[in-house]
Amino acid sequence: MANYNPNSTNYVHSAEPNTENLVKAMDYNSAGQPIVRTSGDTFSWAINISAGSVNGTSYIEKFGMNTDVDANKETIWDGGGIYTYIATAETVTITSTSGSDSAAGTGARTVEVQGLNSSYEVVTETLTVGGAGGSTEFLRVFRAVVITAGTDGVNI
């Protein structure tokens, strides 16, 4: 918990190992707007990446839920248990069970697929729903976003 030192403008952060020597506190600029002030030079590598301070790196925000985590190691994903990744990169095809989701349909028309290739480099490809498979090979897919849609404006 941060403690305010009334004799100075500095905040003193209590010793918490989870902060990895990162000290953050709320402060206010001359206009009275809140700002976050940081001090210390031992920011963790992950924090520097998320701040955009490490050249050649980037981050994505991922989330998941596993409603039944037992004593054994499990992957955080909707299926529970350990997720089995594919061993070899493959191309992707986008399909739908709705006839409205197609190249000329009223639902989803194109989807951007984002992931990693076999060299673990970030790759993206935009594919037509119900169309031919793509040419980009993915080892991991971490996001798929509807890019264009027909008159319904969404996938059906």
C-alpha atoms as a PDB file:
ATOM      1  CA  MET A   1       0.000   0.000   0.000  1.00  0.00           C
ATOM      2  CA  ALA A   2       1.341   3.444  -0.891  1.00  0.00           C
ATOM      3  CA  ASN A   3       1.896   5.848   1.963  1.00  0.00           C
ATOM      4  CA  TYR A   4       1.942   9.606   1.546  1.00  0.00           C
ATOM      5  CA  ASN A   5       4.792  11.456   3.221  1.00  0.00           C
ATOM      6  CA  PRO A   6       3.267  14.817   4.274  1.00  0.00           C
ATOM      7  CA  ASN A   7       6.702  16.471   4.478  1.00  0.00           C
ATOM      8  CA  SER A   8       7.486  15.883   0.813  1.00  0.00           C
ATOM      9  CA  THR A   9       5.871  15.401  -2.589  1.00  0.00           C
ATOM     10  CA  ASN A  10       7.126  11.816  -2.738  1.00  0.00           C
ATOM     11  CA  TYR A  11       5.165   8.678  -2.035  1.00  0.00           C
ATOM     12  CA  VAL A  12       6.764   5.817  -0.144  1.00  0.00           C
ATOM     13  CA  HIS A  13       5.708   2.351  -1.255  1.00  0.00           C
ATOM     14  CA  SER A  14       5.647  -0.440   1.273  1.00  0.00           C
ATOM     15  CA  ALA A  15       7.878  -3.443   0.644  1.00  0.00           C
ATOM     16  CA  GLU A  16       5.863  -5.832  -1.509  1.00  0.00           C
ATOM     17  CA  PRO A  17       7.800  -8.450  -3.502  1.00  0.00           C
ATOM     18  CA  ASN A  18       5.114  -8.615  -6.208  1.00  0.00           C
ATOM     19  CA  THR A  19       5.847  -5.061  -7.326  1.00  0.00           C
ATOM     20  CA  GLU A  20       9.374  -6.033  -8.433  1.00  0.00           C
ATOM     21  CA  ASN A  21      10.805  -2.730  -7.212  1.00  0.00           C
ATOM     22  CA  LEU A  22       8.292  -0.752  -9.250  1.00  0.00           C
ATOM     23  CA  VAL A  23       6.966   2.210  -7.338  1.00  0.00           C
ATOM     24  CA  LYS A  24       3.767   3.797  -8.630  1.00  0.00           C
ATOM     25  CA  ALA A  25       1.607   6.396  -6.987  1.00  0.00           C
ATOM     26  CA  MET A  26      -1.140   8.794  -7.980  1.00  0.00           C
ATOM     27  CA  ASP A  27      -0.091  12.387  -8.328  1.00  0.00           C
ATOM     28  CA  TYR A  28      -1.667  15.462  -9.876  1.00  0.00           C
ATOM     29  CA  ASN A  29      -0.339  17.846 -12.509  1.00  0.00           C
ATOM     30  CA  SER A  30      -0.566  21.647 -12.312  1.00  0.00           C
ATOM     31  CA  ALA A  31      -4.095  21.526 -13.771  1.00  0.00           C
ATOM     32  CA  GLY A  32      -5.211  19.184 -10.987  1.00  0.00           C
ATOM     33  CA  GLN A  33      -5.566  16.176 -13.311  1.00  0.00           C
ATOM     34  CA  PRO A  34      -4.466  12.771 -11.980  1.00  0.00           C
ATOM     35  CA  ILE A  35      -1.238  11.289 -13.318  1.00  0.00           C
ATOM     36  CA  VAL A  36       0.733   8.184 -12.431  1.00  0.00           C
ATOM     37  CA  ARG A  37       4.249   8.853 -11.266  1.00  0.00           C
ATOM     38  CA  THR A  38       6.813   6.072 -11.339  1.00  0.00           C
ATOM     39  CA  SER A  39      10.231   5.951  -9.799  1.00  0.00           C
ATOM     40  CA  GLY A  40      13.013   3.426  -9.601  1.00  0.00           C
ATOM     41  CA  ASP A  41      15.105   1.973 -12.370  1.00  0.00           C
ATOM     42  CA  THR A  42      14.454  -1.720 -11.941  1.00  0.00           C
ATOM     43  CA  PHE A  43      11.203  -2.054 -13.880  1.00  0.00           C
ATOM     44  CA  SER A  44      10.530  -5.616 -14.874  1.00  0.00           C
ATOM     45  CA  TRP A  45      11.072  -6.612 -18.487  1.00  0.00           C
ATOM     46  CA  ALA A  46       7.335  -7.279 -18.986  1.00  0.00           C
ATOM     47  CA  ILE A  47       6.387  -3.817 -17.760  1.00  0.00           C
ATOM     48  CA  ASN A  48       8.923  -2.227 -20.103  1.00  0.00           C
ATOM     49  CA  ILE A  49       7.480  -4.222 -23.020  1.00  0.00           C
ATOM     50  CA  SER A  50       3.911  -3.153 -22.216  1.00  0.00           C
ATOM     51  CA  ALA A  51       5.100   0.457 -21.989  1.00  0.00           C
ATOM     52  CA  GLY A  52       6.625   0.172 -25.484  1.00  0.00           C
ATOM     53  CA  SER A  53      10.151   0.682 -24.147  1.00  0.00           C
ATOM     54  CA  VAL A  54      11.801  -2.491 -25.512  1.00  0.00           C
ATOM     55  CA  ASN A  55      12.691  -2.254 -29.208  1.00  0.00           C
ATOM     56  CA  GLY A  56      11.611  -5.212 -31.322  1.00  0.00           C
ATOM     57  CA  THR A  57       8.925  -6.365 -28.885  1.00  0.00           C
ATOM     58  CA  SER A  58       5.208  -5.836 -28.451  1.00  0.00           C
ATOM     59  CA  TYR A  59       2.433  -7.282 -26.350  1.00  0.00           C
ATOM     60  CA  ILE A  60      -1.117  -8.487 -26.707  1.00  0.00           C
ATOM     61  CA  GLU A  61      -3.737  -8.687 -23.999  1.00  0.00           C
ATOM     62  CA  LYS A  62      -5.173 -12.158 -23.605  1.00  0.00           C
ATOM     63  CA  PHE A  63      -7.575 -13.477 -21.060  1.00  0.00           C
ATOM     64  CA  GLY A  64      -9.337 -16.705 -20.314  1.00  0.00           C
ATOM     65  CA  MET A  65     -11.124 -18.682 -17.673  1.00  0.00           C
ATOM     66  CA  ASN A  66     -10.904 -22.217 -16.397  1.00  0.00           C
ATOM     67  CA  THR A  67     -13.788 -22.988 -14.037  1.00  0.00           C
ATOM     68  CA  ASP A  68     -12.309 -26.249 -12.748  1.00  0.00           C
ATOM     69  CA  VAL A  69      -8.629 -25.904 -11.869  1.00  0.00           C
ATOM     70  CA  ASP A  70      -7.492 -28.935  -9.898  1.00  0.00           C
ATOM     71  CA  ALA A  71      -4.203 -29.701  -8.151  1.00  0.00           C
ATOM     72  CA  ASN A  72      -2.564 -30.482 -11.499  1.00  0.00           C
ATOM     73  CA  LYS A  73      -1.218 -27.888 -13.920  1.00  0.00           C
ATOM     74  CA  GLU A  74      -3.877 -26.653 -16.362  1.00  0.00           C
ATOM     75  CA  THR A  75      -4.087 -24.156 -19.188  1.00  0.00           C
ATOM     76  CA  ILE A  76      -6.239 -21.060 -18.697  1.00  0.00           C
ATOM     77  CA  TRP A  77      -8.766 -21.542 -21.498  1.00  0.00           C
ATOM     78  CA  ASP A  78     -12.461 -22.342 -21.842  1.00  0.00           C
ATOM     79  CA  GLY A  79     -11.890 -26.048 -22.521  1.00  0.00           C
ATOM     80  CA  GLY A  80     -10.163 -26.897 -19.228  1.00  0.00           C
ATOM     81  CA  GLY A  81      -7.206 -29.235 -18.831  1.00  0.00           C
ATOM     82  CA  ILE A  82      -4.012 -28.834 -20.832  1.00  0.00           C
ATOM     83  CA  TYR A  83      -4.423 -27.207 -24.239  1.00  0.00           C
ATOM     84  CA  THR A  84      -2.617 -29.154 -26.965  1.00  0.00           C
ATOM     85  CA  TYR A  85      -0.990 -26.864 -29.511  1.00  0.00           C
ATOM     86  CA  ILE A  86      -0.381 -27.956 -33.086  1.00  0.00           C
ATOM     87  CA  ALA A  87       3.222 -28.978 -33.806  1.00  0.00           C
ATOM     88  CA  THR A  88       3.443 -27.643 -37.366  1.00  0.00           C
ATOM     89  CA  ALA A  89       2.176 -24.343 -38.767  1.00  0.00           C
ATOM     90  CA  GLU A  90      -0.929 -24.608 -40.964  1.00  0.00           C
ATOM     91  CA  THR A  91      -3.043 -22.360 -43.162  1.00  0.00           C
ATOM     92  CA  VAL A  92      -6.420 -21.178 -41.872  1.00  0.00           C
ATOM     93  CA  THR A  93      -9.920 -21.343 -43.363  1.00  0.00           C
ATOM     94  CA  ILE A  94     -12.882 -19.349 -42.012  1.00  0.00           C
ATOM     95  CA  THR A  95     -16.271 -21.102 -42.050  1.00  0.00           C
ATOM     96  CA  SER A  96     -19.680 -20.387 -40.556  1.00  0.00           C
ATOM     97  CA  THR A  97     -22.835 -22.382 -39.950  1.00  0.00           C
ATOM     98  CA  SER A  98     -24.908 -19.367 -41.033  1.00  0.00           C
ATOM     99  CA  GLY A  99     -25.611 -18.727 -44.711  1.00  0.00           C
ATOM    100  CA  SER A 100     -25.625 -15.005 -43.902  1.00  0.00           C
ATOM    101  CA  ASP A 101     -21.883 -15.153 -43.162  1.00  0.00           C
ATOM    102  CA  SER A 102     -20.309 -15.255 -46.634  1.00  0.00           C
ATOM    103  CA  ALA A 103     -18.538 -13.080 -49.207  1.00  0.00           C
ATOM    104  CA  ALA A 104     -21.817 -11.471 -50.338  1.00  0.00           C
ATOM    105  CA  GLY A 105     -23.933 -12.208 -47.251  1.00  0.00           C
ATOM    106  CA  THR A 106     -25.616  -9.871 -44.811  1.00  0.00           C
ATOM    107  CA  GLY A 107     -23.439 -11.083 -41.916  1.00  0.00           C
ATOM    108  CA  ALA A 108     -19.661 -11.443 -41.555  1.00  0.00           C
ATOM    109  CA  ARG A 109     -17.820 -11.231 -44.869  1.00  0.00           C
ATOM    110  CA  THR A 110     -14.116 -11.052 -44.006  1.00  0.00           C
ATOM    111  CA  VAL A 111     -12.176 -11.956 -40.870  1.00  0.00           C
ATOM    112  CA  GLU A 112      -8.673 -10.876 -39.901  1.00  0.00           C
ATOM    113  CA  VAL A 113      -6.740 -13.716 -38.278  1.00  0.00           C
ATOM    114  CA  GLN A 114      -3.824 -12.765 -36.008  1.00  0.00           C
ATOM    115  CA  GLY A 115      -1.231 -15.156 -34.646  1.00  0.00           C
ATOM    116  CA  LEU A 116       2.316 -16.471 -34.836  1.00  0.00           C
ATOM    117  CA  ASN A 117       4.094 -18.277 -37.657  1.00  0.00           C
ATOM    118  CA  SER A 118       6.558 -21.161 -37.261  1.00  0.00           C
ATOM    119  CA  SER A 119       9.315 -18.662 -36.353  1.00  0.00           C
ATOM    120  CA  TYR A 120       7.038 -17.177 -33.655  1.00  0.00           C
ATOM    121  CA  GLU A 121       6.759 -13.925 -35.594  1.00  0.00           C
ATOM    122  CA  VAL A 122       3.443 -12.048 -35.544  1.00  0.00           C
ATOM    123  CA  VAL A 123       1.459 -12.600 -38.750  1.00  0.00           C
ATOM    124  CA  THR A 124      -1.996 -11.509 -39.893  1.00  0.00           C
ATOM    125  CA  GLU A 125      -4.189 -12.478 -42.803  1.00  0.00           C
ATOM    126  CA  THR A 126      -7.647 -11.342 -43.890  1.00  0.00           C
ATOM    127  CA  LEU A 127      -9.828 -14.170 -45.165  1.00  0.00           C
ATOM    128  CA  THR A 128     -13.269 -14.349 -46.756  1.00  0.00           C
ATOM    129  CA  VAL A 129     -15.840 -16.284 -44.733  1.00  0.00           C
ATOM    130  CA  GLY A 130     -16.619 -19.498 -46.593  1.00  0.00           C
ATOM    131  CA  GLY A 131     -13.885 -18.748 -49.132  1.00  0.00           C
ATOM    132  CA  ALA A 132     -10.657 -20.502 -49.960  1.00  0.00           C
ATOM    133  CA  GLY A 133      -8.073 -21.157 -47.275  1.00  0.00           C
ATOM    134  CA  GLY A 134      -5.366 -18.608 -46.713  1.00  0.00           C
ATOM    135  CA  SER A 135      -1.733 -18.724 -47.724  1.00  0.00           C
ATOM    136  CA  THR A 136      -0.219 -17.610 -44.401  1.00  0.00           C
ATOM    137  CA  GLU A 137       0.763 -20.440 -42.087  1.00  0.00           C
ATOM    138  CA  PHE A 138      -0.078 -20.094 -38.392  1.00  0.00           C
ATOM    139  CA  LEU A 139       1.479 -22.027 -35.535  1.00  0.00           C
ATOM    140  CA  ARG A 140      -0.695 -20.128 -33.046  1.00  0.00           C
ATOM    141  CA  VAL A 141      -3.866 -18.106 -33.607  1.00  0.00           C
ATOM    142  CA  PHE A 142      -4.602 -15.675 -30.819  1.00  0.00           C
ATOM    143  CA  ARG A 143      -7.325 -13.504 -32.309  1.00  0.00           C
ATOM    144  CA  ALA A 144      -9.904 -13.453 -35.112  1.00  0.00           C
ATOM    145  CA  VAL A 145     -11.840 -10.242 -35.794  1.00  0.00           C
ATOM    146  CA  VAL A 146     -14.693  -9.598 -38.243  1.00  0.00           C
ATOM    147  CA  ILE A 147     -13.375  -6.837 -40.530  1.00  0.00           C
ATOM    148  CA  THR A 148     -16.254  -6.401 -42.974  1.00  0.00           C
ATOM    149  CA  ALA A 149     -19.910  -7.341 -42.710  1.00  0.00           C
ATOM    150  CA  GLY A 150     -23.002  -6.997 -44.866  1.00  0.00           C
ATOM    151  CA  THR A 151     -26.159  -5.051 -44.049  1.00  0.00           C
ATOM    152  CA  ASP A 152     -26.516  -6.710 -40.633  1.00  0.00           C
ATOM    153  CA  GLY A 153     -23.172  -5.183 -39.643  1.00  0.00           C
ATOM    154  CA  VAL A 154     -22.139  -8.260 -37.626  1.00  0.00           C
ATOM    155  CA  ASN A 155     -21.606 -11.980 -37.982  1.00  0.00           C
ATOM    156  CA  ILE A 156     -24.858 -13.927 -37.715  1.00  0.00           C
END
